[in-house]
XYZ file of C-alpha atoms in Angstrom:
671
model
C -49.803 74.046 -14.423
C -52.256 71.430 -15.696
C -51.858 67.879 -14.434
C -51.298 65.247 -17.123
C -53.268 62.171 -16.114
C -51.753 58.732 -16.213
C -55.109 57.313 -15.224
C -57.811 56.445 -17.732
C -61.492 57.314 -17.725
C -63.219 54.259 -16.254
C -66.861 53.292 -15.828
C -68.892 50.112 -15.558
C -69.472 47.681 -18.415
C -72.854 49.189 -19.323
C -71.704 52.768 -19.777
C -68.382 51.704 -21.305
C -70.088 50.794 -24.570
C -72.490 53.726 -24.852
C -71.666 56.567 -27.197
C -72.176 60.075 -25.835
C -75.090 61.942 -27.334
C -75.617 65.585 -28.133
C -77.859 67.487 -25.740
C -77.092 70.957 -27.097
C -79.293 73.057 -29.361
C -80.791 76.506 -29.736
C -83.761 76.966 -27.437
C -86.325 77.303 -30.215
C -84.979 74.187 -31.951
C -86.543 71.241 -30.167
C -84.370 68.176 -29.553
C -86.397 65.311 -28.047
C -84.297 63.064 -25.822
C -85.277 59.822 -24.129
C -83.899 59.930 -20.599
C -85.879 57.020 -19.193
C -83.428 54.111 -19.530
C -80.206 55.291 -17.895
C -80.841 57.596 -14.963
C -80.229 57.885 -11.244
C -77.298 55.490 -11.464
C -75.266 55.375 -8.245
C -72.038 53.689 -9.322
C -69.278 52.880 -6.829
C -65.541 52.435 -7.350
C -62.904 51.251 -4.925
C -59.318 50.088 -4.911
C -56.946 48.895 -2.219
C -53.318 49.955 -2.494
C -50.135 49.876 -0.450
C -48.245 52.915 0.761
C -44.967 51.093 1.256
C -42.748 53.898 2.467
C -43.090 57.061 4.561
C -44.316 60.011 2.532
C -44.582 63.755 3.126
C -47.480 64.673 0.856
C -50.240 62.765 -0.892
C -52.294 64.448 -3.619
C -55.231 62.941 -5.457
C -56.178 64.348 -8.849
C -59.740 63.253 -9.467
C -62.887 63.892 -11.461
C -66.146 62.137 -12.271
C -69.171 62.694 -14.471
C -71.746 63.750 -13.304
C -70.413 63.933 -9.730
C -68.444 62.086 -7.059
C -68.085 61.810 -3.318
C -64.619 60.675 -2.243
C -63.744 58.479 0.738
C -60.277 57.473 1.927
C -60.076 54.643 4.454
C -63.706 55.180 5.397
C -63.449 58.949 5.869
C -65.148 61.511 3.653
C -62.446 63.519 1.844
C -64.301 65.763 -0.599
C -66.749 65.947 -3.474
C -67.002 67.511 -6.894
C -66.262 68.576 -9.497
C -67.897 71.940 -10.056
C -70.287 71.704 -13.032
C -68.533 72.113 -16.379
C -68.771 71.058 -20.012
C -67.185 67.808 -21.162
C -64.719 69.618 -23.443
C -63.324 71.649 -20.529
C -64.215 69.319 -17.711
C -63.062 70.186 -14.210
C -60.844 67.954 -12.128
C -59.955 68.511 -8.476
C -56.612 68.450 -6.703
C -57.106 67.183 -3.139
C -54.476 66.900 -0.441
C -55.260 63.558 1.195
C -52.064 63.263 3.260
C -53.919 63.171 6.563
C -56.201 60.350 5.387
C -53.454 57.879 4.412
C -51.139 55.713 6.437
C -48.321 53.323 5.702
C -49.507 49.912 4.620
C -52.871 49.079 3.098
C -55.284 51.889 2.192
C -58.503 52.060 0.213
C -59.812 54.775 -2.048
C -63.561 54.700 -2.708
C -65.789 56.905 -4.833
C -69.549 57.172 -4.966
C -70.411 58.569 -8.402
C -73.755 59.634 -9.811
C -75.029 59.680 -13.342
C -78.288 61.563 -12.835
C -79.467 61.373 -16.449
C -82.003 64.199 -16.385
C -82.111 67.236 -18.657
C -81.921 70.054 -16.164
C -80.024 73.113 -14.994
C -77.707 71.294 -12.557
C -75.245 69.309 -14.674
C -74.496 68.436 -18.265
C -76.365 65.177 -17.846
C -78.645 63.142 -20.037
C -75.658 62.897 -22.402
C -74.806 59.270 -21.484
C -71.337 60.236 -20.263
C -70.357 58.590 -17.003
C -67.210 57.548 -15.201
C -64.271 58.670 -13.129
C -60.563 59.311 -13.450
C -57.850 59.713 -10.830
C -54.122 59.776 -10.139
C -52.609 59.381 -6.675
C -49.290 61.186 -6.342
C -47.040 60.609 -3.319
C -44.178 63.075 -3.018
C -44.334 63.793 -6.733
C -44.551 60.174 -7.916
C -47.747 58.676 -9.365
C -48.213 55.469 -7.386
C -51.798 54.567 -8.301
C -54.188 55.579 -11.079
C -57.581 54.667 -12.467
C -57.653 51.585 -14.682
C -59.364 48.201 -14.871
C -57.850 47.209 -11.517
C -60.525 49.321 -9.809
C -63.607 47.403 -8.732
C -67.104 48.714 -9.371
C -70.694 48.014 -8.358
C -74.052 49.763 -8.468
C -75.290 50.920 -5.087
C -78.644 49.214 -4.557
C -79.495 51.334 -1.529
C -80.817 54.268 -3.556
C -84.301 54.106 -5.024
C -86.071 57.086 -6.545
C -89.457 57.995 -5.089
C -90.140 60.996 -7.283
C -88.572 64.041 -8.906
C -88.809 67.562 -7.541
C -88.220 70.994 -8.984
C -87.787 71.338 -12.733
C -86.482 67.764 -13.090
C -83.853 69.006 -10.666
C -83.276 66.056 -8.376
C -84.544 62.650 -7.403
C -86.242 62.180 -4.091
C -84.620 59.242 -2.367
C -85.502 56.126 -0.499
C -82.269 55.145 1.223
C -82.011 51.534 2.346
C -79.397 50.891 5.034
C -79.777 47.136 4.432
C -78.126 47.376 0.994
C -75.052 45.167 0.724
C -73.008 48.120 -0.565
C -73.389 50.085 2.690
C -69.912 50.566 4.130
C -68.241 50.261 0.709
C -65.743 52.951 1.728
C -64.192 50.953 4.579
C -60.966 48.974 4.217
C -62.543 45.793 5.593
C -65.526 45.872 3.227
C -65.998 42.630 1.268
C -65.809 43.537 -2.424
C -65.185 39.991 -3.643
C -68.360 39.966 -5.726
C -67.672 43.301 -7.411
C -66.641 43.368 -11.059
C -63.632 45.105 -12.520
C -64.097 48.587 -13.975
C -64.142 49.055 -17.738
C -62.353 51.616 -19.815
C -64.738 54.099 -21.360
C -64.477 53.316 -25.066
C -65.943 56.596 -26.240
C -64.502 58.977 -23.661
C -64.175 62.510 -25.021
C -63.584 64.507 -21.829
C -60.932 67.210 -22.044
C -59.772 67.797 -18.480
C -58.800 71.119 -16.957
C -57.970 72.039 -13.368
C -60.900 73.492 -11.470
C -59.973 77.116 -10.844
C -62.619 77.713 -8.209
C -62.402 76.291 -4.700
C -63.992 73.110 -3.413
C -66.888 73.205 -0.981
C -66.618 73.581 2.771
C -68.815 71.696 5.236
C -70.260 72.502 8.646
C -72.291 70.384 11.022
C -75.167 72.445 12.388
C -76.958 71.185 15.482
C -80.717 71.763 15.847
C -81.613 74.967 17.650
C -84.896 73.474 18.793
C -86.194 69.905 19.105
C -89.796 68.871 19.791
C -91.002 65.326 20.320
C -94.661 64.449 19.785
C -95.328 60.732 20.203
C -93.632 59.105 17.194
C -92.605 62.360 15.526
C -89.491 64.434 16.149
C -89.304 68.016 14.917
C -85.988 69.821 14.302
C -85.441 73.542 13.737
C -81.910 74.379 12.574
C -82.489 78.118 13.045
C -82.046 79.201 9.431
C -82.339 78.025 5.881
C -79.190 76.190 4.823
C -78.141 73.971 1.941
C -77.080 70.459 2.766
C -78.000 67.026 4.049
C -79.960 65.817 7.041
C -77.591 63.701 9.115
C -79.169 61.047 11.342
C -78.099 57.962 13.257
C -80.844 55.584 14.372
C -81.214 52.296 16.198
C -83.939 49.897 15.149
C -84.893 46.668 13.449
C -84.195 45.594 9.903
C -86.921 46.927 7.622
C -88.132 49.702 9.914
C -89.084 52.684 7.764
C -88.603 56.324 8.786
C -90.454 59.082 6.924
C -88.332 62.222 6.483
C -89.870 65.595 5.677
C -87.953 68.846 5.251
C -89.238 72.388 4.882
C -88.219 76.023 4.657
C -91.192 77.313 6.637
C -94.079 76.207 8.816
C -97.789 76.267 8.161
C -99.998 78.505 10.295
C -100.731 75.569 12.597
C -97.028 74.942 13.190
C -96.782 71.886 10.932
C -94.092 71.576 8.279
C -94.822 73.033 4.861
C -92.860 70.282 3.157
C -94.612 70.993 -0.125
C -92.375 74.001 -0.779
C -93.583 77.085 -2.593
C -90.753 76.405 -5.055
C -92.352 73.288 -6.565
C -90.511 70.763 -4.395
C -92.120 68.241 -2.064
C -89.447 67.240 0.403
C -90.743 63.874 1.611
C -88.410 60.862 1.547
C -87.880 57.475 3.199
C -85.170 55.709 5.114
C -85.213 51.939 5.673
C -83.139 50.762 8.621
C -80.867 47.775 8.994
C -80.671 45.721 12.172
C -79.055 47.675 14.988
C -77.480 51.050 14.273
C -77.994 52.728 10.865
C -76.566 55.945 9.413
C -78.566 58.026 6.932
C -76.573 58.684 3.746
C -78.647 60.743 1.323
C -76.674 61.642 -1.793
C -78.334 64.808 -3.063
C -78.753 67.998 -1.103
C -81.746 70.143 -0.281
C -82.389 73.663 1.006
C -84.273 73.614 4.292
C -84.539 74.879 7.840
C -86.936 72.398 9.431
C -87.049 68.609 9.450
C -89.555 66.172 10.862
C -89.119 62.432 11.112
C -91.854 59.921 11.739
C -90.607 56.819 13.562
C -91.891 53.262 13.748
C -92.435 51.911 17.235
C -89.214 51.073 19.032
C -86.876 53.117 16.823
C -84.473 55.447 18.634
C -82.697 58.472 17.140
C -79.150 58.596 18.459
C -77.789 61.715 16.700
C -79.272 64.453 14.513
C -77.654 67.393 12.733
C -77.486 69.094 9.364
C -74.433 68.696 7.170
C -74.238 72.147 5.581
C -72.317 72.736 2.354
C -71.202 76.071 0.891
C -68.479 77.805 -1.050
C -65.607 79.196 1.075
C -66.643 82.586 2.424
C -64.734 85.110 4.512
C -66.415 88.464 4.996
C -63.939 91.253 4.239
C -66.308 94.157 3.577
C -67.842 96.368 6.217
C -71.022 98.366 6.261
C -70.838 102.001 5.304
C -70.109 103.907 8.476
C -73.280 106.013 8.294
C -75.352 102.822 8.018
C -73.902 101.125 11.088
C -76.190 103.042 13.443
C -79.371 102.083 11.556
C -80.688 98.799 13.023
C -82.875 97.996 10.007
C -79.905 98.293 7.640
C -77.856 96.051 9.922
C -80.614 93.430 9.710
C -80.669 93.652 5.911
C -76.875 93.458 5.791
C -76.864 90.341 7.973
C -79.568 88.775 5.802
C -77.605 89.395 2.598
C -74.295 88.245 4.094
C -75.826 85.057 5.504
C -77.471 84.329 2.149
C -74.181 84.742 0.322
C -72.203 82.693 2.822
C -74.515 79.700 2.818
C -76.103 80.055 -0.615
C -73.174 80.075 -3.006
C -72.302 76.502 -3.915
C -69.840 75.239 -6.523
C -71.473 77.750 -8.840
C -73.601 80.835 -8.359
C -77.037 79.235 -8.240
C -80.241 81.167 -8.582
C -82.458 79.148 -6.250
C -81.286 76.372 -4.005
C -84.181 74.000 -4.533
C -86.361 74.386 -7.632
C -83.627 74.798 -10.259
C -80.092 74.860 -8.788
C -79.149 76.610 -12.014
C -75.972 78.520 -12.872
C -77.777 81.437 -14.443
C -76.206 84.267 -16.327
C -77.921 87.638 -15.877
C -78.995 87.886 -12.259
C -75.993 85.654 -11.555
C -73.759 88.542 -12.607
C -75.208 90.662 -9.809
C -74.906 87.816 -7.306
C -71.305 87.026 -8.242
C -70.374 90.704 -8.090
C -71.886 90.911 -4.614
C -69.880 87.888 -3.525
C -66.733 89.624 -4.720
C -67.622 92.921 -3.030
C -68.250 91.150 0.278
C -65.255 88.793 0.238
C -62.637 90.363 -2.034
C -62.448 86.951 -3.740
C -63.035 87.072 -7.502
C -63.069 83.315 -8.138
C -66.842 83.090 -8.551
C -66.884 86.100 -10.893
C -64.155 84.498 -12.988
C -65.974 81.173 -13.115
C -69.135 82.879 -14.282
C -67.318 84.900 -16.949
C -65.234 81.968 -18.183
C -68.102 79.492 -18.248
C -70.503 81.948 -19.875
C -68.145 82.622 -22.773
C -67.592 78.872 -23.161
C -71.253 78.500 -24.188
C -70.378 80.062 -27.544
C -70.070 76.504 -28.898
C -73.882 76.358 -28.743
C -74.459 79.827 -30.177
C -72.132 82.780 -30.493
C -74.770 84.894 -28.749
C -74.421 82.597 -25.681
C -77.044 80.822 -23.613
C -78.694 81.547 -20.300
C -77.868 78.619 -18.035
C -74.297 77.315 -17.977
C -72.612 73.932 -17.565
C -75.848 72.015 -18.005
C -78.005 70.269 -20.573
C -81.030 72.563 -20.268
C -81.131 74.957 -23.204
C -82.495 78.426 -22.579
C -81.646 81.816 -24.075
C -82.476 85.214 -22.573
C -81.466 88.199 -24.664
C -80.343 90.556 -21.905
C -78.168 88.131 -19.974
C -75.067 88.089 -22.215
C -75.215 91.890 -22.307
C -75.096 92.013 -18.504
C -72.056 89.718 -18.750
C -70.256 92.439 -20.706
C -70.871 94.835 -17.821
C -69.536 92.267 -15.342
C -66.266 91.988 -17.274
C -65.813 95.751 -16.897
C -66.869 95.732 -13.239
C -64.343 93.015 -12.493
C -61.570 95.117 -13.992
C -62.622 98.194 -12.040
C -62.511 96.241 -8.784
C -59.239 94.400 -9.436
C -57.241 96.462 -11.975
C -56.417 93.068 -13.520
C -55.515 94.282 -16.997
C -54.326 90.843 -18.121
C -57.710 89.246 -17.412
C -59.480 92.142 -19.102
C -57.282 91.698 -22.157
C -58.024 87.966 -22.262
C -61.749 88.668 -22.335
C -61.903 91.732 -24.559
C -61.917 89.717 -27.799
C -64.699 87.516 -26.422
C -66.721 90.614 -25.544
C -66.376 92.119 -29.007
C -67.114 88.777 -30.680
C -70.307 88.535 -28.644
C -71.361 92.070 -29.570
C -70.451 91.439 -33.200
C -72.772 88.425 -33.143
C -75.627 90.493 -31.700
C -74.960 93.115 -34.346
C -74.954 90.571 -37.141
C -77.988 88.598 -36.014
C -80.273 91.228 -34.526
C -79.210 94.816 -35.175
C -81.196 96.708 -37.820
C -80.875 100.472 -38.212
C -79.059 100.723 -34.887
C -81.618 98.726 -32.869
C -82.015 95.102 -31.801
C -85.154 93.422 -33.133
C -86.320 89.994 -34.344
C -84.774 88.385 -31.271
C -85.053 84.595 -31.192
C -84.249 84.825 -27.488
C -86.634 85.414 -24.619
C -86.600 89.043 -23.436
C -87.333 88.743 -19.742
C -87.193 92.539 -19.000
C -88.492 92.012 -15.440
C -89.739 88.949 -13.619
C -92.285 87.851 -12.617
C -94.781 89.424 -14.985
C -96.746 91.158 -12.225
C -93.706 93.449 -11.769
C -93.554 94.511 -15.434
C -95.785 97.611 -15.029
C -97.753 96.681 -18.127
C -94.678 96.673 -20.363
C -96.365 96.839 -23.760
C -94.232 94.572 -25.941
C -94.828 90.903 -26.715
C -91.837 89.375 -24.912
C -93.274 85.931 -24.241
C -90.803 83.072 -23.982
C -90.696 80.597 -26.832
C -91.256 83.012 -29.713
C -89.347 85.583 -31.735
C -89.658 89.111 -30.357
C -89.941 91.076 -33.587
C -90.385 94.523 -32.082
C -87.493 96.725 -31.032
C -88.054 97.652 -27.402
C -86.428 99.918 -24.909
C -85.186 97.447 -22.284
C -83.047 95.160 -24.436
C -81.753 98.096 -26.487
C -80.738 99.926 -23.309
C -78.742 96.842 -22.285
C -77.208 96.677 -25.769
C -76.140 100.302 -25.808
C -74.746 99.928 -22.269
C -72.754 96.863 -23.360
C -71.271 98.709 -26.346
C -70.277 101.577 -24.066
C -68.702 99.105 -21.664
C -66.689 97.565 -24.518
C -65.452 101.036 -25.441
C -64.459 101.644 -21.812
C -62.496 98.378 -21.892
C -60.744 99.456 -25.083
C -59.799 102.741 -23.455
C -58.350 100.898 -20.445
C -56.377 98.657 -22.803
C -55.074 101.655 -24.746
C -56.540 100.510 -28.071
C -59.061 101.953 -30.509
C -62.676 102.001 -29.320
C -64.859 99.075 -30.274
C -67.368 101.158 -32.263
C -68.942 104.587 -32.415
C -71.885 104.741 -30.045
C -73.483 107.781 -31.655
C -75.598 105.948 -34.238
C -76.905 103.551 -31.601
C -77.718 106.348 -29.175
C -79.455 108.374 -31.888
C -81.559 105.413 -32.987
C -82.441 104.710 -29.351
C -83.486 108.303 -28.746
C -85.347 108.684 -32.049
C -87.343 105.476 -31.629
C -88.272 105.424 -27.959
C -88.242 109.016 -26.695
C -91.593 110.759 -26.240
C -90.839 114.516 -26.240
C -94.328 115.410 -24.980
C -94.013 113.363 -21.788
C -90.214 113.510 -21.591
C -90.132 109.755 -21.017
C -89.247 106.699 -23.059
C -91.824 104.404 -24.659
C -91.686 100.649 -24.127
C -91.353 99.794 -27.809
C -91.352 101.135 -31.324
C -95.020 100.221 -31.872
C -96.563 101.524 -28.661
C -97.117 104.809 -26.862
C -97.061 103.121 -23.464
C -94.436 104.281 -20.986
C -93.548 102.243 -17.925
C -91.323 102.515 -14.900
C -89.730 99.224 -15.944
C -88.716 100.528 -19.371
C -87.541 103.852 -18.003
C -85.628 102.241 -15.151
C -83.035 101.001 -17.661
C -82.878 104.431 -19.296
C -82.122 105.934 -15.905
C -79.734 103.176 -14.826
C -77.466 103.611 -17.838
C -77.792 107.399 -18.067
C -79.449 107.550 -21.502
C -81.633 110.568 -20.787
C -80.640 113.735 -22.637
C -82.045 116.326 -20.264
C -82.728 116.789 -16.582
C -86.483 116.882 -17.194
C -86.483 113.250 -18.329
C -84.371 112.238 -15.357
C -86.728 114.051 -12.994
C -89.763 112.396 -14.569
C -88.258 108.915 -14.240
C -87.363 109.525 -10.612
C -90.876 110.874 -10.014
C -92.247 107.567 -11.329
C -89.904 105.709 -9.008
C -91.019 107.829 -6.050
C -94.668 107.236 -6.929
C -94.499 103.458 -7.329
C -91.626 102.605 -4.970
C -88.670 100.296 -5.390
C -90.828 97.367 -4.261
C -92.916 97.712 -7.429
C -89.819 96.503 -9.297
C -88.161 93.135 -8.901
C -84.765 91.513 -9.364
C -83.830 92.793 -12.850
C -84.729 96.467 -12.414
C -83.869 97.081 -8.761
C -80.127 96.566 -9.156
C -79.815 98.861 -12.226
C -81.889 101.556 -10.525
C -79.703 101.448 -7.412
C -76.675 101.561 -9.713
C -78.015 104.771 -11.258
C -78.706 106.287 -7.847
C -75.100 105.548 -6.854
C -73.857 107.277 -10.007
C -75.943 110.351 -9.123
C -74.934 110.293 -5.430
C -78.646 110.240 -4.561
C -78.087 109.057 -1.006
C -81.638 109.696 0.150
C -83.235 107.558 -2.540
C -80.661 104.797 -2.009
C -81.469 104.702 1.694
C -85.207 104.960 1.040
C -84.982 102.037 -1.383
C -83.037 99.867 1.046
C -85.424 100.705 3.889
C -88.609 100.389 1.834
C -91.141 98.467 3.932
C -92.119 96.395 0.920
C -88.596 95.314 -0.039
C -85.907 93.665 2.106
C -87.721 94.616 5.309
C -90.785 92.771 4.034
C -88.695 89.610 3.722
C -87.527 90.052 7.289
C -91.086 90.728 8.480
C -91.999 87.395 6.887
C -89.288 85.641 8.915
C -86.679 85.409 6.161
C -83.312 83.987 7.123
C -82.189 84.020 3.484
C -83.292 86.339 0.698
C -86.438 85.419 -1.211
C -86.959 85.252 -4.949
C -89.398 88.156 -4.594
C -89.997 90.757 -1.956
C -92.483 88.505 -0.184
C -93.589 84.900 -0.053
C -96.678 85.565 -2.152
C -95.185 87.815 -4.833
C -94.576 84.862 -7.171
C -96.461 81.633 -7.794
C -93.426 79.444 -7.038
C -91.301 81.620 -4.799
C -87.961 80.293 -3.676
C -87.273 81.220 -0.069
C -83.546 80.676 -0.617
C -82.693 82.682 -3.719
C -79.399 84.483 -4.119
C -80.335 87.406 -6.342
C -81.722 89.844 -3.797
C -78.637 89.360 -1.644
C -77.211 92.074 -3.902
C -78.638 94.504 -1.380
C -75.347 93.900 0.407
C -73.439 95.581 -2.429
C -75.226 98.859 -1.791
C -74.747 98.709 1.979
C -71.057 97.829 1.770
C -68.359 100.437 2.254
C -67.051 100.150 -1.309
C -66.188 102.615 -4.070
C -69.394 102.052 -5.993
C -69.161 105.329 -7.911
C -65.977 104.090 -9.556
C -67.569 100.706 -10.160
C -70.745 101.976 -11.810
C -69.577 105.075 -13.604
C -70.915 105.352 -17.159
């Protein structure tokens, strides 16, 4: 049941009078936006209140745009919400009973309006503020209004931007007068009253996914070299460096974080993934506590200290989505040490990589990507038995139809990108979810969205049974050095006029999946597949070589193009199947990357080809190569040097865990 807020959306006096602006558009339609004036705004709210009688349960309903961290009586109590669009904006329900006491209490929120156009949040839209209701034993006793006090936190200064305009690097100043704003005894006498947001247009909905969990990880190794202290936390994690220091007012500590070391043992804090993790911390007199707002993905940290500064405590505050491993390895794999290592790598990546959304990489983009995200979310569900991340991906992906009815690539954000295959993979995920859960009600709720999506593809792009003239990027395989010379012009930022085998294989597979859904629902099939299959065969099949051509205007055949033919079972004779598998045997699974490997393994499962499945998993150039290169989390490619900006904490290849798990994959992936 949705909570009906008594509280109002509040902000400060600057944002209260700013109208929201549109950040949404089709990718090929440019929309220049000036994001220089209002950005990186750390805006605080606090309110004292009395709990005048004993109570059994205290619940806070709360949200903020772009993000909040919540403190009750000086204690951290949670953060959120999960990224979402303003017209279906998430709020959180937090049990704060243990944080309150009879008498005077204080609620304090640290909110951020980031203001950048990126893949993280729907920001740059000039929407900011917070809303809350405090309910004690069913009665709303306090809510957001102008009685809240607000101030800008002056302790945060940007020192650069890293990734794809992903996050601000921070200089945190412990001398700022707002430090300690969360405590009851903090002096807020100079703060101003909050303002009602005059142009608020948020439509609030309860966040259906869980809130983050936190762990404090102690360093596994510490080295001290004169004025430098080196920390190794043993693995890549996502979170915040947590430090307490003693020094003089104005002392400056340099903080560097990294995912790997250089050959000489120094930190590679200029990450491969286009992030330079170097920041500053200015101390107050006496004891200071580091309070960085945004998170990073790292394993190592090094701090450079001024003379006389002492580090009192050091740890890493790790954040991740709730994760309980329910799946087990297939019994025949348990005795293979290399498969156990790969399993542990994939499980660890899933446990500590999934955040409030399924992100692709943890540092460069932090994006909630459709496409490979479908494989990652499915893996999370296979490993945990929890379908909440799959549901969030499905629900949020379909919600992007307000931008275009053929959906966009990256969800719940202001960065506009469209990749043609990704919505078609979403259709498969809807079917996979049903096959794992038998949740017919959820399938029914999504079936109309699936057919509307396919109708839109049919209307906009289908000609004579084939997709062509796509004003969406066709990624096929990524990066380009894994495309096996795929001979179609699929460059991003232009219309792909030519019908080609990869996107049409996805399209035909999606139509088949819709028909399988209709069968499960006991209704008429979505559409006859025969004309699509015939057009596919007639256009791409080369009867001389018994293989499929890349496109309608080329004679080139590639393993990449044929991998999708094999994955979805579109070959008409055993000879073609044998030829595709011969290509796979010749080139190896490590010659493919994230978008072909999963479909190929899916096809091998369908065919019960246990030897090739095992050979693929144990390929020296695949997951074992990551491990040989000291991976603690899966890479964006098979190795550190297989991409120009490789993320060393990338969720996609954790899908290896799906194919090691003791699960009924034949039922899941049947055609």
